Amino acid sequence: MDFELTQDQRAMVNTVRELVQDKIKPNALKYMDGTFPWENMRELAKIGVLGMAVPEEYGGLGLPVLDTVFVLEEIAKGCYVTAMDVMGEVGTQCRVVSTFAPESIKRKWLPGVCTADTILAICMTEPHAGTDVGNYRTNCDIKGDKVILNGVKTLISRVGDAHLYVVFTRVNKIPGRGGIGCVLVEADRPGFEITAKYHTMGGEHLAEIRFNDIELPLENLVLKEGGFKKMINAFNTQRCLNPSVSLGLAEGAFEEAVKYARDRTAFGKPIGDFQAIRHKLAEMYRDIEASRSILYRAAASAKPFPDPYLAAMAKITVNEMSLRVTSDAIQVHGGYGFTDEFPVSRFYRGARYGTLGGGTTETLKELVGKKVLADFPVNGFLGMNNF
C-alpha cells in the first residue's frame, strides 16, 4: 500500500513537528510530575490538532484515523505526557460521542474539545475487571427519564482535569457483555468522588473514581444495553492510536541514539564507528520501519473504525518494537541513558505503557490466534485478505 502523504497531511505533520520541536520537547521534563500540559494542549488546539476527530459541523476537522496517527506520532517524539492527553481528545471517547451521542450532547461538548475547553476521559477498567468487560460491576439503572449510576473505575487518565467522562457500564444490571452500555458523566455531578491517585513511571497521573448514586439525564446514556459491539468497534481506534504514540517514542529515542553515536567518542573515535553500535542502529531502524507499515495499514482500514484484527496486530507489533528500540537507545547512551537529563530514559518509560493500555499484548494475541485457527485458509497466503 502507498502511504505517501497528501499535501494537506504533509502540511499538518510539518506544522505539528515544528511546534513539538520548538516548544513542546524542550519542556517535556516539567510534566513528569503529573502536571497536566495545559500550555501544550492550547497550542495544539490553535493549529487544529484537538479537533481532528470532531466532525466539521461541530468545529473540528473530521479527519480519518490515519491522519491522527501521523500527528500523535510527531507529538510523542517530543513529550509522552502530552501525546497521551491529546490521544484522549482524538481517541475512542471523542469518537463515541461524535458517533453515538444525541445531537444535543454533540453540540454541547464537541466544540469545546477542539479548543481545549472540554477535556475528555474514558472509564473502562475496574479494580477487579480490566479486559474482562463481561464482569463489570459498575451499573446504571434507568428510572423514567433519569439514569442512576453507581460503581468504581480505576487507572483513569486526566482525572481532576477532565470535564466529561465516557463511562462504560452495565445497564439495568443485565449480566454479561450483553448488558454493557455507555453513559456520559460531567465532572461536577454530585456523587462523583476521586478515591485514589497514582503517579506512573511515564509521568502522568492515573486515578480511581467512585460513582455514588449519580443522577443523570436519559440523554447521557449514549449506548444502552447491547452496546458492547459498538463499544469494541470504537475501541479499535484506540488500538491504532496507542501504538502511534509507541511509534513516536521509538522514533524519538532512535533519533537521540543516532545523534549520540555521532557525537560521543571512545578510544579516539565516535562510538558510531564501532560495528556493534552500527548494527544496533540498523536493527532499530529496521524495526521502526517494519512496524510503521502495519500500523499505517491498520489505521487506513478505518470505515469509520479500524479492522479489529489489523488493529490488534499493529498494536502488538508496535508496542513490543517500541520497548526494544527505546531500551537499545539507552544502551547506546551508556550510563547517561539512565539519567533523567537525557530524554531516552523518558522515551523508555513512556513505551512501557503501550503493551498494557488498550488491551494487553496477551489478550490481543489470543484474539488474533483464535481468528487464525477459525478462518485462515491453508492453501494460500495473502495476509489479512485471507479473512
PDB file of N, CA and C in Angstrom, residues 132-185:
ATOM      1  N   ASP A 132     -11.621  -8.002  31.132  1.00  0.00           N
ATOM      2  CA  ASP A 132     -12.803  -8.836  31.365  1.00  0.00           C
ATOM      3  C   ASP A 132     -14.052  -7.958  31.495  1.00  0.00           C
ATOM      4  N   VAL A 133     -14.454  -7.363  30.374  1.00  0.00           N
ATOM      5  CA  VAL A 133     -15.565  -6.420  30.355  1.00  0.00           C
ATOM      6  C   VAL A 133     -16.862  -7.053  30.847  1.00  0.00           C
ATOM      7  N   GLY A 134     -17.045  -8.326  30.552  1.00  0.00           N
ATOM      8  CA  GLY A 134     -18.283  -9.001  30.939  1.00  0.00           C
ATOM      9  C   GLY A 134     -18.521  -9.072  32.427  1.00  0.00           C
ATOM     10  N   ASN A 135     -17.482  -8.805  33.221  1.00  0.00           N
ATOM     11  CA  ASN A 135     -17.627  -8.834  34.677  1.00  0.00           C
ATOM     12  C   ASN A 135     -17.638  -7.449  35.314  1.00  0.00           C
ATOM     13  N   TYR A 136     -17.905  -6.426  34.527  1.00  0.00           N
ATOM     14  CA  TYR A 136     -18.064  -5.081  35.105  1.00  0.00           C
ATOM     15  C   TYR A 136     -19.138  -5.098  36.187  1.00  0.00           C
ATOM     16  N   ARG A 137     -18.867  -4.368  37.264  1.00  0.00           N
ATOM     17  CA  ARG A 137     -19.846  -4.209  38.333  1.00  0.00           C
ATOM     18  C   ARG A 137     -20.491  -2.824  38.324  1.00  0.00           C
ATOM     19  N   THR A 138     -19.803  -1.852  37.746  1.00  0.00           N
ATOM     20  CA  THR A 138     -20.415  -0.530  37.619  1.00  0.00           C
ATOM     21  C   THR A 138     -21.734  -0.676  36.862  1.00  0.00           C
ATOM     22  N   ASN A 139     -22.785  -0.029  37.372  1.00  0.00           N
ATOM     23  CA  ASN A 139     -24.119  -0.222  36.799  1.00  0.00           C
ATOM     24  C   ASN A 139     -24.911   1.077  36.820  1.00  0.00           C
ATOM     25  N   CYS A 140     -25.705   1.264  35.772  1.00  0.00           N
ATOM     26  CA  CYS A 140     -26.653   2.372  35.785  1.00  0.00           C
ATOM     27  C   CYS A 140     -28.061   1.818  35.607  1.00  0.00           C
ATOM     28  N   ASP A 141     -28.979   2.327  36.395  1.00  0.00           N
ATOM     29  CA  ASP A 141     -30.381   1.931  36.314  1.00  0.00           C
ATOM     30  C   ASP A 141     -31.181   3.049  35.664  1.00  0.00           C
ATOM     31  N   ILE A 142     -32.010   2.670  34.689  1.00  0.00           N
ATOM     32  CA  ILE A 142     -32.892   3.638  34.039  1.00  0.00           C
ATOM     33  C   ILE A 142     -34.168   3.741  34.857  1.00  0.00           C
ATOM     34  N   LYS A 143     -34.450   4.962  35.308  1.00  0.00           N
ATOM     35  CA  LYS A 143     -35.643   5.211  36.107  1.00  0.00           C
ATOM     36  C   LYS A 143     -36.389   6.388  35.501  1.00  0.00           C
ATOM     37  N   GLY A 144     -37.361   6.064  34.631  1.00  0.00           N
ATOM     38  CA  GLY A 144     -38.102   7.109  33.941  1.00  0.00           C
ATOM     39  C   GLY A 144     -37.207   7.864  32.987  1.00  0.00           C
ATOM     40  N   ASP A 145     -37.095   9.188  33.190  1.00  0.00           N
ATOM     41  CA  ASP A 145     -36.235   9.998  32.334  1.00  0.00           C
ATOM     42  C   ASP A 145     -34.879  10.264  32.975  1.00  0.00           C
ATOM     43  N   LYS A 146     -34.516   9.451  33.976  1.00  0.00           N
ATOM     44  CA  LYS A 146     -33.244   9.606  34.675  1.00  0.00           C
ATOM     45  C   LYS A 146     -32.434   8.311  34.613  1.00  0.00           C
ATOM     46  N   VAL A 147     -31.130   8.452  34.830  1.00  0.00           N
ATOM     47  CA  VAL A 147     -30.220   7.323  34.930  1.00  0.00           C
ATOM     48  C   VAL A 147     -29.457   7.460  36.240  1.00  0.00           C
ATOM     49  N   ILE A 148     -29.409   6.414  37.025  1.00  0.00           N
ATOM     50  CA  ILE A 148     -28.698   6.433  38.308  1.00  0.00           C
ATOM     51  C   ILE A 148     -27.466   5.531  38.185  1.00  0.00           C
ATOM     52  N   LEU A 149     -26.297   6.112  38.376  1.00  0.00           N
ATOM     53  CA  LEU A 149     -25.019   5.406  38.170  1.00  0.00           C
ATOM     54  C   LEU A 149     -24.323   5.133  39.493  1.00  0.00           C
ATOM     55  N   ASN A 150     -23.858   3.893  39.656  1.00  0.00           N
ATOM     56  CA  ASN A 150     -23.064   3.501  40.825  1.00  0.00           C
ATOM     57  C   ASN A 150     -21.918   2.592  40.382  1.00  0.00           C
ATOM     58  N   GLY A 151     -20.774   2.708  41.060  1.00  0.00           N
ATOM     59  CA  GLY A 151     -19.656   1.820  40.755  1.00  0.00           C
ATOM     60  C   GLY A 151     -18.319   2.494  40.941  1.00  0.00           C
ATOM     61  N   VAL A 152     -17.267   1.753  40.568  1.00  0.00           N
ATOM     62  CA  VAL A 152     -15.892   2.229  40.715  1.00  0.00           C
ATOM     63  C   VAL A 152     -15.125   1.953  39.430  1.00  0.00           C
ATOM     64  N   LYS A 153     -14.376   2.938  38.967  1.00  0.00           N
ATOM     65  CA  LYS A 153     -13.450   2.773  37.844  1.00  0.00           C
ATOM     66  C   LYS A 153     -12.053   3.155  38.318  1.00  0.00           C
ATOM     67  N   THR A 154     -11.040   2.505  37.768  1.00  0.00           N
ATOM     68  CA  THR A 154      -9.680   2.771  38.230  1.00  0.00           C
ATOM     69  C   THR A 154      -8.702   2.884  37.073  1.00  0.00           C
ATOM     70  N   LEU A 155      -7.511   3.410  37.383  1.00  0.00           N
ATOM     71  CA  LEU A 155      -6.446   3.645  36.407  1.00  0.00           C
ATOM     72  C   LEU A 155      -6.941   4.541  35.271  1.00  0.00           C
ATOM     73  N   ILE A 156      -7.616   5.615  35.637  1.00  0.00           N
ATOM     74  CA  ILE A 156      -8.234   6.535  34.687  1.00  0.00           C
ATOM     75  C   ILE A 156      -7.339   7.758  34.496  1.00  0.00           C
ATOM     76  N   SER A 157      -7.117   8.133  33.251  1.00  0.00           N
ATOM     77  CA  SER A 157      -6.284   9.292  32.927  1.00  0.00           C
ATOM     78  C   SER A 157      -7.080  10.588  33.022  1.00  0.00           C
ATOM     79  N   ARG A 158      -6.379  11.678  33.276  1.00  0.00           N
ATOM     80  CA  ARG A 158      -6.901  13.047  33.241  1.00  0.00           C
ATOM     81  C   ARG A 158      -7.953  13.336  34.310  1.00  0.00           C
ATOM     82  N   VAL A 159      -8.043  12.492  35.331  1.00  0.00           N
ATOM     83  CA  VAL A 159      -9.000  12.728  36.411  1.00  0.00           C
ATOM     84  C   VAL A 159      -8.612  14.008  37.152  1.00  0.00           C
ATOM     85  N   GLY A 160      -9.570  14.861  37.382  1.00  0.00           N
ATOM     86  CA  GLY A 160      -9.318  16.148  38.024  1.00  0.00           C
ATOM     87  C   GLY A 160      -9.140  17.268  37.024  1.00  0.00           C
ATOM     88  N   ASP A 161      -8.775  16.925  35.806  1.00  0.00           N
ATOM     89  CA  ASP A 161      -8.642  17.916  34.735  1.00  0.00           C
ATOM     90  C   ASP A 161      -9.738  17.763  33.689  1.00  0.00           C
ATOM     91  N   ALA A 162     -10.262  16.547  33.535  1.00  0.00           N
ATOM     92  CA  ALA A 162     -11.297  16.299  32.533  1.00  0.00           C
ATOM     93  C   ALA A 162     -12.624  16.903  32.963  1.00  0.00           C
ATOM     94  N   HIS A 163     -13.406  17.279  31.952  1.00  0.00           N
ATOM     95  CA  HIS A 163     -14.730  17.840  32.182  1.00  0.00           C
ATOM     96  C   HIS A 163     -15.841  16.827  31.940  1.00  0.00           C
ATOM     97  N   LEU A 164     -15.580  15.854  31.054  1.00  0.00           N
ATOM     98  CA  LEU A 164     -16.602  14.878  30.699  1.00  0.00           C
ATOM     99  C   LEU A 164     -15.983  13.485  30.665  1.00  0.00           C
ATOM    100  N   TYR A 165     -16.639  12.542  31.353  1.00  0.00           N
ATOM    101  CA  TYR A 165     -16.143  11.176  31.463  1.00  0.00           C
ATOM    102  C   TYR A 165     -17.056  10.234  30.672  1.00  0.00           C
ATOM    103  N   VAL A 166     -16.443   9.466  29.775  1.00  0.00           N
ATOM    104  CA  VAL A 166     -17.159   8.485  28.966  1.00  0.00           C
ATOM    105  C   VAL A 166     -17.031   7.150  29.696  1.00  0.00           C
ATOM    106  N   VAL A 167     -18.105   6.718  30.325  1.00  0.00           N
ATOM    107  CA  VAL A 167     -18.067   5.592  31.262  1.00  0.00           C
ATOM    108  C   VAL A 167     -18.771   4.381  30.661  1.00  0.00           C
ATOM    109  N   PHE A 168     -18.035   3.285  30.505  1.00  0.00           N
ATOM    110  CA  PHE A 168     -18.641   2.034  30.067  1.00  0.00           C
ATOM    111  C   PHE A 168     -19.141   1.293  31.298  1.00  0.00           C
ATOM    112  N   THR A 169     -20.419   0.918  31.246  1.00  0.00           N
ATOM    113  CA  THR A 169     -21.100   0.444  32.436  1.00  0.00           C
ATOM    114  C   THR A 169     -22.154  -0.606  32.086  1.00  0.00           C
ATOM    115  N   ARG A 170     -22.507  -1.383  33.074  1.00  0.00           N
ATOM    116  CA  ARG A 170     -23.652  -2.266  32.919  1.00  0.00           C
ATOM    117  C   ARG A 170     -24.929  -1.421  32.973  1.00  0.00           C
ATOM    118  N   VAL A 171     -25.966  -1.862  32.253  1.00  0.00           N
ATOM    119  CA  VAL A 171     -27.237  -1.145  32.233  1.00  0.00           C
ATOM    120  C   VAL A 171     -28.330  -2.039  32.793  1.00  0.00           C
ATOM    121  N   ASN A 172     -29.048  -1.518  33.786  1.00  0.00           N
ATOM    122  CA  ASN A 172     -30.167  -2.246  34.402  1.00  0.00           C
ATOM    123  C   ASN A 172     -29.761  -3.625  34.918  1.00  0.00           C
ATOM    124  N   LYS A 173     -28.489  -3.723  35.328  1.00  0.00           N
ATOM    125  CA  LYS A 173     -27.964  -4.957  35.949  1.00  0.00           C
ATOM    126  C   LYS A 173     -28.049  -6.188  35.040  1.00  0.00           C
ATOM    127  N   ILE A 174     -28.156  -5.995  33.743  1.00  0.00           N
ATOM    128  CA  ILE A 174     -28.177  -7.120  32.811  1.00  0.00           C
ATOM    129  C   ILE A 174     -26.796  -7.769  32.804  1.00  0.00           C
ATOM    130  N   PRO A 175     -26.692  -9.065  33.042  1.00  0.00           N
ATOM    131  CA  PRO A 175     -25.376  -9.711  33.186  1.00  0.00           C
ATOM    132  C   PRO A 175     -24.655  -9.890  31.859  1.00  0.00           C
ATOM    133  N   GLY A 176     -23.340 -10.116  31.965  1.00  0.00           N
ATOM    134  CA  GLY A 176     -22.529 -10.427  30.790  1.00  0.00           C
ATOM    135  C   GLY A 176     -22.289  -9.240  29.881  1.00  0.00           C
ATOM    136  N   ARG A 177     -21.647  -9.526  28.744  1.00  0.00           N
ATOM    137  CA  ARG A 177     -21.331  -8.474  27.790  1.00  0.00           C
ATOM    138  C   ARG A 177     -22.576  -7.831  27.189  1.00  0.00           C
ATOM    139  N   GLY A 178     -23.661  -8.605  27.125  1.00  0.00           N
ATOM    140  CA  GLY A 178     -24.896  -8.068  26.554  1.00  0.00           C
ATOM    141  C   GLY A 178     -25.491  -6.928  27.357  1.00  0.00           C
ATOM    142  N   GLY A 179     -25.058  -6.778  28.591  1.00  0.00           N
ATOM    143  CA  GLY A 179     -25.593  -5.710  29.430  1.00  0.00           C
ATOM    144  C   GLY A 179     -24.765  -4.436  29.429  1.00  0.00           C
ATOM    145  N   ILE A 180     -23.707  -4.393  28.611  1.00  0.00           N
ATOM    146  CA  ILE A 180     -22.784  -3.253  28.645  1.00  0.00           C
ATOM    147  C   ILE A 180     -23.283  -2.121  27.756  1.00  0.00           C
ATOM    148  N   GLY A 181     -23.293  -0.921  28.315  1.00  0.00           N
ATOM    149  CA  GLY A 181     -23.618   0.297  27.586  1.00  0.00           C
ATOM    150  C   GLY A 181     -22.624   1.391  27.935  1.00  0.00           C
ATOM    151  N   CYS A 182     -22.979   2.634  27.666  1.00  0.00           N
ATOM    152  CA  CYS A 182     -22.049   3.744  27.905  1.00  0.00           C
ATOM    153  C   CYS A 182     -22.830   4.982  28.322  1.00  0.00           C
ATOM    154  N   VAL A 183     -22.357   5.628  29.361  1.00  0.00           N
ATOM    155  CA  VAL A 183     -23.010   6.821  29.877  1.00  0.00           C
ATOM    156  C   VAL A 183     -21.986   7.944  30.017  1.00  0.00           C
ATOM    157  N   LEU A 184     -22.410   9.180  29.818  1.00  0.00           N
ATOM    158  CA  LEU A 184     -21.538  10.341  29.940  1.00  0.00           C
ATOM    159  C   LEU A 184     -21.767  11.007  31.294  1.00  0.00           C
ATOM    160  N   VAL A 185     -20.673  11.294  32.006  1.00  0.00           N
ATOM    161  CA  VAL A 185     -20.758  11.860  33.348  1.00  0.00           C
ATOM    162  C   VAL A 185     -19.948  13.150  33.399  1.00  0.00           C
TER     163      VAL A 185
END
